[in-house]
Coordinates of N, CA and C in Angstrom, one line a residue:
M12 N -73.5 50.4 66.4 CA -73.0 50.5 65.1 C -71.5 50.1 65.1
S13 N -71.2 49.2 64.2 CA -69.8 48.7 64.2 C -68.9 49.7 63.5
E14 N -67.7 49.8 64.0 CA -66.7 50.7 63.4 C -66.2 50.1 62.1
Q15 N -66.0 51.0 61.1 CA -65.5 50.5 59.9 C -63.9 50.4 60.0
A16 N -63.4 49.3 59.4 CA -62.0 49.1 59.4 C -61.4 50.2 58.5
P17 N -60.3 50.7 59.0 CA -59.6 51.8 58.2 C -59.2 51.2 56.8
E18 N -59.3 52.0 55.8 CA -58.9 51.6 54.5 C -57.4 51.5 54.4
E19 N -56.9 50.4 53.8 CA -55.5 50.2 53.7 C -54.9 51.0 52.5
S20 N -53.8 51.7 52.8 CA -53.2 52.5 51.7 C -52.6 51.5 50.6
P21 N -52.9 51.9 49.4 CA -52.4 51.0 48.3 C -50.8 50.9 48.4
T22 N -50.3 49.7 48.1 CA -48.8 49.6 48.1 C -48.3 50.4 46.9
P23 N -47.3 51.3 47.2 CA -46.8 52.0 46.0 C -46.0 51.1 45.1
R24 N -46.2 51.3 43.8 CA -45.6 50.5 42.8 C -44.2 51.0 42.6
R25 N -43.3 50.0 42.5 CA -41.9 50.3 42.3 C -41.7 51.0 41.0
A26 N -40.9 52.0 41.0 CA -40.6 52.7 39.7 C -39.9 51.7 38.7
R27 N -40.3 51.7 37.5 CA -39.8 50.8 36.5 C -38.4 51.4 36.0
M28 N -37.4 50.5 36.0 CA -36.1 51.0 35.5 C -36.2 51.3 34.0
T29 N -35.4 52.4 33.7 CA -35.2 52.6 32.2 C -34.3 51.5 31.6
A30 N -34.4 51.5 30.3 CA -33.5 50.4 29.7 C -32.1 50.7 30.0
A31 N -31.6 51.9 30.0 CA -30.2 52.2 30.3 C -29.9 51.8 31.7
A32 N -30.7 52.1 32.7 CA -30.5 51.8 34.1 C -30.5 50.3 34.3
R33 N -31.4 49.6 33.6 CA -31.4 48.1 33.7 C -30.1 47.5 33.1
R34 N -29.7 48.1 32.0 CA -28.4 47.6 31.4 C -27.2 47.7 32.4
E35 N -27.2 48.9 33.0 CA -26.1 49.2 33.9 C -26.2 48.2 35.1
Q36 N -27.4 48.0 35.6 CA -27.5 47.0 36.7 C -27.0 45.6 36.3
L37 N -27.4 45.2 35.1 CA -26.9 43.9 34.7 C -25.4 43.8 34.5
V38 N -24.8 44.9 34.0 CA -23.4 44.9 33.9 C -22.7 44.8 35.3
A39 N -23.3 45.5 36.3 CA -22.7 45.4 37.6 C -22.9 44.0 38.2
V40 N -24.0 43.4 38.0 CA -24.3 42.1 38.5 C -23.3 41.1 37.8
G41 N -23.2 41.2 36.5 CA -22.3 40.4 35.7 C -20.9 40.4 36.2
R42 N -20.4 41.6 36.4 CA -19.1 41.8 36.9 C -18.9 41.0 38.2
Q43 N -19.8 41.1 39.1 CA -19.7 40.5 40.4 C -19.7 38.9 40.3
V44 N -20.7 38.4 39.5 CA -20.8 37.0 39.3 C -19.6 36.4 38.5
F45 N -19.2 37.1 37.4 CA -18.1 36.5 36.6 C -16.8 36.5 37.5
A46 N -16.6 37.5 38.3 CA -15.4 37.6 39.1 C -15.4 36.4 40.1
A47 N -16.5 36.0 40.6 CA -16.6 34.9 41.6 C -16.5 33.5 40.9
K48 N -17.1 33.4 39.7 CA -17.3 32.0 39.2 C -16.7 31.9 37.8
G49 N -16.3 33.0 37.2 CA -15.9 32.9 35.8 C -17.0 32.8 34.8
V50 N -16.8 33.0 33.6 CA -17.9 33.0 32.6 C -18.4 31.5 32.4
D51 N -17.5 30.6 32.4 CA -17.9 29.2 32.2 C -18.7 28.6 33.4
G52 N -18.5 29.2 34.6 CA -19.2 28.7 35.8 C -20.5 29.5 36.1
T53 N -20.8 30.4 35.2 CA -22.0 31.3 35.4 C -23.0 31.0 34.4
S54 N -24.3 31.0 34.8 CA -25.4 30.7 33.9 C -26.3 32.0 33.8
V55 N -27.0 32.1 32.8 CA -28.0 33.2 32.6 C -29.0 33.2 33.7
E56 N -29.4 32.0 34.2 CA -30.3 31.9 35.3 C -29.8 32.6 36.5
E57 N -28.5 32.4 36.8 CA -27.9 33.0 38.0 C -27.8 34.5 37.9
I58 N -27.5 35.0 36.7 CA -27.4 36.4 36.5 C -28.8 37.0 36.7
A59 N -29.8 36.4 36.1 CA -31.1 36.9 36.2 C -31.6 36.9 37.6
A60 N -31.4 35.8 38.3 CA -31.8 35.7 39.7 C -31.1 36.8 40.6
T61 N -29.8 37.0 40.4 CA -29.1 38.0 41.2 C -29.6 39.4 40.9
A62 N -30.0 39.6 39.7 CA -30.5 41.0 39.3 C -32.0 41.1 39.6
A63 N -32.7 40.0 40.0 CA -34.1 40.0 40.2 C -34.9 40.3 39.0
V64 N -34.5 39.7 37.8 CA -35.2 39.9 36.6 C -35.4 38.5 36.0
S65 N -36.2 38.5 34.9 CA -36.4 37.2 34.2 C -35.2 37.0 33.2
K66 N -35.1 35.7 32.8 CA -34.0 35.4 31.8 C -34.2 36.2 30.5
P67 N -35.4 36.4 30.0 CA -35.5 37.1 28.7 C -34.9 38.5 28.8
V68 N -34.9 39.2 30.0 CA -34.4 40.5 30.1 C -32.9 40.5 29.8
V69 N -32.2 39.5 30.3 CA -30.8 39.4 30.0 C -30.5 39.2 28.6
Y70 N -31.3 38.3 27.9 CA -31.2 38.0 26.5 C -31.5 39.3 25.7
E71 N -32.5 40.0 26.2 CA -32.9 41.2 25.4 C -31.8 42.3 25.4
H72 N -31.1 42.4 26.5 CA -30.0 43.4 26.5 C -28.7 43.0 25.9
F73 N -28.3 41.7 26.1 CA -27.0 41.3 25.7 C -26.9 40.0 24.9
G74 N -28.1 39.4 24.6 CA -28.1 38.2 23.8 C -27.6 36.9 24.5
G75 N -27.3 37.0 25.8 CA -26.8 35.9 26.5 C -25.7 36.3 27.4
K76 N -25.1 35.3 28.1 CA -24.1 35.6 29.1 C -22.8 36.0 28.4
E77 N -22.5 35.5 27.2 CA -21.3 35.8 26.5 C -21.3 37.3 26.1
G78 N -22.5 37.8 25.7 CA -22.6 39.2 25.3 C -22.3 40.1 26.5
L79 N -22.9 39.7 27.6 CA -22.7 40.5 28.8 C -21.2 40.4 29.3
Y80 N -20.6 39.3 29.2 CA -19.2 39.1 29.5 C -18.3 40.0 28.7
A81 N -18.6 40.1 27.4 CA -17.8 40.9 26.5 C -17.9 42.4 26.8
V82 N -19.1 42.8 27.2 CA -19.3 44.2 27.6 C -18.5 44.5 28.9
V83 N -18.6 43.6 29.9 CA -17.8 43.8 31.1 C -16.3 43.8 30.9
V84 N -15.8 42.9 30.1 CA -14.4 42.9 29.8 C -13.9 44.1 29.1
D85 N -14.7 44.5 28.1 CA -14.4 45.7 27.3 C -14.3 47.0 28.2
R86 N -15.2 47.1 29.2 CA -15.2 48.3 30.1 C -14.0 48.2 31.0
E87 N -13.7 47.0 31.5 CA -12.6 46.9 32.4 C -11.3 47.2 31.7
L88 N -11.1 46.6 30.5 CA -9.9 46.9 29.8 C -9.7 48.3 29.4
R89 N -10.8 49.0 29.1 CA -10.8 50.4 28.8 C -10.3 51.2 30.0
A90 N -10.9 50.9 31.1 CA -10.5 51.6 32.3 C -9.0 51.4 32.7
L91 N -8.5 50.2 32.6 CA -7.1 49.9 32.9 C -6.2 50.5 31.8
T92 N -6.6 50.4 30.6 CA -5.8 50.9 29.5 C -5.7 52.4 29.6
D93 N -6.7 53.1 29.9 CA -6.7 54.6 30.1 C -5.7 55.0 31.1
G94 N -5.7 54.3 32.3 CA -4.8 54.6 33.4 C -3.4 54.4 33.0
V95 N -3.1 53.2 32.5 CA -1.7 52.8 32.1 C -1.2 53.7 31.0
T96 N -2.0 54.0 30.0 CA -1.6 54.8 28.9 C -1.2 56.2 29.4
A97 N -2.0 56.8 30.2 CA -1.7 58.1 30.8 C -0.4 58.1 31.6
S98 N -0.1 57.0 32.3 CA 1.1 57.0 33.1 C 2.3 56.9 32.1
L99 N 2.2 56.2 31.0 CA 3.3 56.1 30.1 C 3.6 57.3 29.2
T100 N 2.6 58.2 29.1 CA 2.7 59.3 28.2 C 2.8 60.7 29.0
A101 N 3.0 60.6 30.3 CA 2.9 61.9 31.1 C 4.3 62.6 31.1
G102 N 5.3 62.0 30.5 CA 6.6 62.6 30.6 C 7.4 62.3 31.8
G103 N 8.5 63.0 32.0 CA 9.4 62.7 33.2 C 10.5 61.7 32.9
S104 N 11.2 61.3 33.9 CA 12.3 60.4 33.7 C 11.8 59.0 33.5
D105 N 12.7 58.1 33.0 CA 12.3 56.7 32.8 C 11.8 56.1 34.1
R106 N 12.5 56.4 35.2 CA 12.2 55.8 36.5 C 10.8 56.3 36.9
E107 N 10.5 57.6 36.7 CA 9.2 58.1 37.1 C 8.1 57.4 36.3
T108 N 8.4 57.2 35.0 CA 7.4 56.5 34.2 C 7.1 55.1 34.7
I109 N 8.1 54.3 35.1 CA 7.9 53.0 35.6 C 7.1 53.1 36.9
E110 N 7.4 54.1 37.7 CA 6.7 54.3 39.0 C 5.2 54.5 38.7
R111 N 4.9 55.4 37.8 CA 3.5 55.8 37.5 C 2.8 54.6 36.9
A112 N 3.5 53.8 36.1 CA 2.8 52.6 35.5 C 2.5 51.6 36.5
A113 N 3.4 51.4 37.5 CA 3.1 50.4 38.6 C 1.9 50.9 39.4
L114 N 1.9 52.2 39.7 CA 0.8 52.7 40.5 C -0.5 52.7 39.8
A115 N -0.4 52.9 38.5 CA -1.7 52.9 37.7 C -2.3 51.5 37.8
L116 N -1.5 50.5 37.7 CA -2.1 49.1 37.8 C -2.7 48.9 39.2
L117 N -1.9 49.3 40.2 CA -2.4 49.1 41.6 C -3.6 49.9 41.9
D118 N -3.7 51.1 41.3 CA -4.9 52.0 41.5 C -6.1 51.3 40.9
Y119 N -5.9 50.7 39.7 CA -7.0 50.0 39.1 C -7.5 48.8 39.9
I120 N -6.5 48.0 40.4 CA -6.8 46.8 41.2 C -7.6 47.3 42.5
E121 N -7.1 48.4 43.1 CA -7.8 48.8 44.3 C -9.2 49.3 44.0
G122 N -9.4 50.0 42.9 CA -10.8 50.5 42.6 C -11.7 49.5 42.0
S123 N -11.2 48.5 41.3 CA -12.0 47.5 40.6 C -11.5 46.1 40.8
P124 N -11.5 45.6 42.0 CA -10.9 44.2 42.2 C -11.7 43.1 41.4
D125 N -13.0 43.3 41.4 CA -13.7 42.3 40.6 C -13.3 42.3 39.1
G126 N -13.2 43.5 38.6 CA -12.8 43.7 37.2 C -11.4 43.1 36.9
F127 N -10.5 43.3 37.8 CA -9.2 42.7 37.6 C -9.2 41.2 37.7
R128 N -10.0 40.6 38.6 CA -10.1 39.2 38.7 C -10.7 38.6 37.4
I129 N -11.6 39.3 36.8 CA -12.1 38.9 35.5 C -11.0 38.9 34.4
L130 N -10.3 40.0 34.4 CA -9.3 40.1 33.3 C -8.2 39.1 33.4
V131 N -7.8 38.7 34.6 CA -6.7 37.7 34.7 C -7.1 36.3 34.8
R132 N -8.4 36.1 34.8 CA -9.0 34.7 34.9 C -8.8 34.0 33.5
D133 N -8.3 32.8 33.5 CA -8.2 32.0 32.3 C -9.5 31.4 31.9
V134 N -10.0 31.8 30.8 CA -11.3 31.2 30.3 C -11.0 30.5 29.0
S135 N -11.9 29.6 28.6 CA -11.7 28.7 27.5 C -12.5 29.2 26.3
G136 N -11.9 30.0 25.4 CA -12.6 30.3 24.2 C -13.7 31.3 24.2
T137 N -13.9 31.9 25.4 CA -15.0 32.9 25.5 C -14.5 34.3 25.7
A138 N -13.2 34.5 25.9 CA -12.7 35.9 26.0 C -12.8 36.6 24.7
P139 N -13.3 37.9 24.8 CA -13.4 38.6 23.5 C -12.1 39.1 23.1
S140 N -12.0 39.7 21.9 CA -10.7 40.2 21.5 C -10.3 41.4 22.3
G141 N -9.0 41.7 22.4 CA -8.6 42.8 23.3 C -8.5 42.3 24.7
T142 N -7.8 41.2 25.0 CA -7.8 40.6 26.3 C -6.7 41.3 27.2
Y143 N -6.7 40.9 28.4 CA -5.6 41.4 29.3 C -4.2 41.1 28.8
A144 N -4.0 39.9 28.2 CA -2.7 39.5 27.7 C -2.3 40.4 26.6
S145 N -3.3 40.8 25.7 CA -2.9 41.7 24.6 C -2.7 43.1 25.1
L146 N -3.3 43.5 26.2 CA -3.0 44.8 26.8 C -1.6 44.8 27.4
L147 N -1.2 43.7 28.1 CA 0.1 43.6 28.6 C 1.2 43.7 27.5
S148 N 0.8 43.1 26.3 CA 1.7 43.1 25.2 C 1.9 44.5 24.6
D149 N 0.8 45.3 24.6 CA 0.8 46.7 24.2 C 1.7 47.5 25.1
V150 N 1.5 47.3 26.4 CA 2.3 48.0 27.4 C 3.7 47.7 27.3
A151 N 4.1 46.4 27.1 CA 5.4 46.0 26.9 C 6.1 46.7 25.7
A152 N 5.3 46.8 24.6 CA 5.9 47.5 23.5 C 6.2 49.0 23.8
E153 N 5.4 49.6 24.6 CA 5.7 51.0 25.0 C 6.9 51.1 25.9
V154 N 7.0 50.1 26.8 CA 8.2 50.1 27.7 C 9.4 49.8 26.9
A155 N 9.3 48.9 26.0 CA 10.5 48.6 25.1 C 11.1 49.8 24.4
H156 N 10.2 50.6 24.0 CA 10.6 51.9 23.3 C 11.4 52.8 24.3
L157 N 10.9 52.9 25.5 CA 11.6 53.7 26.5 C 12.9 53.1 26.9
L158 N 13.0 51.7 27.0 CA 14.2 51.1 27.4 C 15.3 51.1 26.3
S159 N 14.8 51.2 25.0 CA 15.8 51.2 23.9 C 16.8 52.4 24.1
D160 N 16.2 53.6 24.4 CA 17.1 54.8 24.5 C 18.0 54.6 25.7
A161 N 17.4 54.1 26.8 CA 18.2 53.9 28.0 C 19.3 52.9 27.8
F162 N 19.1 51.8 27.0 CA 20.1 50.8 26.7 C 21.2 51.4 25.9
E163 N 20.9 52.2 24.9 CA 21.9 52.8 24.1 C 22.8 53.8 24.9
Q164 N 22.2 54.5 25.8 CA 22.9 55.4 26.6 C 23.9 54.7 27.5
R165 N 23.6 53.5 27.9 CA 24.5 52.7 28.8 C 25.3 51.7 28.0
E166 N 25.3 51.8 26.6 CA 26.1 50.9 25.8 C 25.7 49.5 25.9
L167 N 24.4 49.2 26.1 CA 23.8 47.9 26.2 C 23.2 47.6 24.8
E168 N 23.0 46.3 24.5 CA 22.4 46.0 23.3 C 20.9 46.3 23.2
S169 N 20.5 47.2 22.5 CA 19.1 47.7 22.5 C 18.2 46.6 21.9
R170 N 18.7 45.6 21.1 CA 17.8 44.6 20.6 C 17.2 43.7 21.7
Y171 N 17.8 43.8 22.9 CA 17.2 43.0 24.0 C 16.2 43.8 24.8
A172 N 16.0 45.1 24.4 CA 15.0 45.9 25.2 C 13.6 45.3 25.2
P173 N 13.1 44.7 24.1 CA 11.7 44.1 24.2 C 11.7 43.0 25.2
M174 N 12.7 42.2 25.3 CA 12.7 41.1 26.3 C 12.7 41.6 27.7
Y175 N 13.5 42.7 28.0 CA 13.5 43.3 29.3 C 12.2 43.9 29.6
A176 N 11.5 44.5 28.6 CA 10.2 45.1 28.8 C 9.2 44.0 29.2
Q177 N 9.3 42.8 28.6 CA 8.4 41.7 29.0 C 8.6 41.4 30.5
M178 N 9.9 41.3 30.9 CA 10.2 41.0 32.3 C 9.6 42.1 33.2
L179 N 9.7 43.3 32.9 CA 9.2 44.4 33.8 C 7.7 44.3 33.9
V180 N 7.0 44.1 32.7 CA 5.6 44.1 32.7 C 5.1 42.8 33.5
G181 N 5.8 41.7 33.3 CA 5.5 40.5 34.1 C 5.6 40.7 35.6
L182 N 6.7 41.4 36.0 CA 6.9 41.7 37.4 C 5.7 42.5 38.0
V183 N 5.3 43.5 37.2 CA 4.3 44.4 37.7 C 2.9 43.6 37.8
S184 N 2.7 42.9 36.7 CA 1.4 42.2 36.6 C 1.2 41.1 37.6
L185 N 2.2 40.3 37.8 CA 2.1 39.2 38.8 C 2.1 39.7 40.2
T186 N 2.9 40.8 40.5 CA 2.9 41.4 41.8 C 1.5 42.0 42.1
G187 N 0.9 42.5 41.0 CA -0.5 43.1 41.2 C -1.5 42.0 41.5
Q188 N -1.3 40.8 40.9 CA -2.3 39.7 41.2 C -2.1 39.2 42.7
W189 N -0.8 39.2 43.1 CA -0.6 38.8 44.5 C -1.2 39.9 45.5
W190 N -1.0 41.2 45.1 CA -1.5 42.2 46.0 C -3.0 42.3 46.0
L191 N -3.7 41.8 45.0 CA -5.1 41.8 44.9 C -5.7 41.0 46.1
E192 N -5.0 39.9 46.5 CA -5.5 39.1 47.6 C -5.0 39.5 48.9
T193 N -3.8 40.1 49.0 CA -3.2 40.5 50.3 C -3.6 41.9 50.8
R194 N -3.6 42.8 49.8 CA -3.8 44.3 50.1 C -2.9 44.8 51.2
T195 N -1.8 44.2 51.4 CA -0.8 44.8 52.3 C 0.6 44.3 51.9
P196 N 1.5 45.2 51.9 CA 1.5 46.6 52.4 C 0.7 47.5 51.4
S197 N 0.7 48.8 51.7 CA 0.0 49.7 50.9 C 0.5 49.7 49.4
K198 N -0.4 50.2 48.5 CA 0.0 50.2 47.1 C 1.2 51.0 46.8
E199 N 1.4 52.1 47.6 CA 2.5 53.0 47.4 C 3.8 52.3 47.8
V200 N 3.7 51.5 48.9 CA 4.9 50.7 49.3 C 5.2 49.6 48.3
V201 N 4.2 48.9 47.8 CA 4.4 47.9 46.8 C 5.0 48.4 45.6
A202 N 4.5 49.6 45.1 CA 5.0 50.2 43.9 C 6.5 50.6 44.1
A203 N 6.8 51.1 45.2 CA 8.2 51.6 45.5 C 9.1 50.4 45.5
H204 N 8.7 49.2 46.1 CA 9.6 48.1 46.1 C 9.7 47.4 44.7
M205 N 8.6 47.4 43.9 CA 8.7 46.9 42.5 C 9.7 47.8 41.7
V206 N 9.6 49.1 41.8 CA 10.5 49.9 41.1 C 11.9 49.8 41.6
N207 N 12.1 49.6 42.9 CA 13.4 49.4 43.5 C 14.1 48.3 42.8
L208 N 13.4 47.1 42.7 CA 14.0 46.0 42.1 C 14.2 46.2 40.6
A209 N 13.2 46.7 39.9 CA 13.3 46.9 38.5 C 14.4 48.0 38.1
W210 N 14.4 49.1 38.8 CA 15.3 50.2 38.4 C 16.7 49.9 38.8
N211 N 16.9 49.4 40.0 CA 18.3 49.2 40.4 C 18.8 48.0 39.7
G212 N 18.0 47.1 39.3 CA 18.4 46.0 38.4 C 18.9 46.5 37.1
L213 N 18.1 47.4 36.5 CA 18.4 47.9 35.2 C 19.7 48.8 35.3
S214 N 19.8 49.6 36.3 CA 21.0 50.5 36.4 C 22.3 49.7 36.6
G215 N 22.2 48.5 37.1 CA 23.4 47.7 37.3 C 23.6 46.6 36.3
L216 N 23.0 46.7 35.1 CA 23.1 45.6 34.1 C 24.5 45.5 33.6
D217 N 24.9 44.2 33.5 CA 26.2 43.9 32.9 C 26.1 43.8 31.4
P218 N 26.9 44.5 30.6 CA 26.7 44.4 29.2 C 27.2 43.0 28.6
H219 N 27.9 42.3 29.4 CA 28.4 41.0 28.9 C 27.8 39.9 29.8
V220 N 26.6 39.4 29.5 CA 25.9 38.5 30.4 C 25.9 37.1 29.8
S221 N 26.1 36.1 30.6 CA 26.0 34.7 30.2 C 25.6 33.8 31.4
I222 N 25.2 32.6 31.1 CA 24.9 31.6 32.1 C 26.2 31.1 32.7
T223 N 26.2 30.9 34.0 CA 27.4 30.4 34.7 C 27.6 28.9 34.3
P224 N 28.7 28.6 33.7 CA 28.9 27.2 33.2 C 28.9 26.2 34.4
D225 N 28.5 25.0 34.1 CA 28.6 23.9 35.1 C 30.0 23.5 35.4
D226 N 30.3 23.1 36.6 CA 31.7 22.7 36.9 C 32.0 21.3 36.2

């Protein structure tokens, strides 16, 4: 009598993702792909393949890659805005405020490098409202308000405070982009040096400034 082959156990079916879980998965995939290729260099096919879903699933949740991109950018801006806003409204001296703002940006870059790459990437006509540039403009307005009081105390012309605020925000933003790729020295050291330049530059401002004339 021949032996019967053992019955094979049925392959367990993979649990189906909920709509909310699938949406979060697609957002995570979108963040990764957009950071690497930009929205213009990314296709719905690539997003779907990376997420191991069909193209209609992407369309069902976001209407296309632009809808997914808008959600990713909105989330990243909100995370960065929350951190920077908290740093600007926590009180303390002007120097401490600048230190906290610099660290807030570096904290965000460290925790969400893909998100930061997306925010600073130049895209053509597909960026939703509320871009990184507009965030920097809002931060500069807050910094200008802080500098106005400091300028008046030092008998400097407060009408130039907004221009100096743009300089400070540009310093922090561009240094952050450089640090994104180098990651050395540590964010604390980078923040300390940024504030060293910014603060000591501000504390030594000449109230009568002009371009050196040509000989």
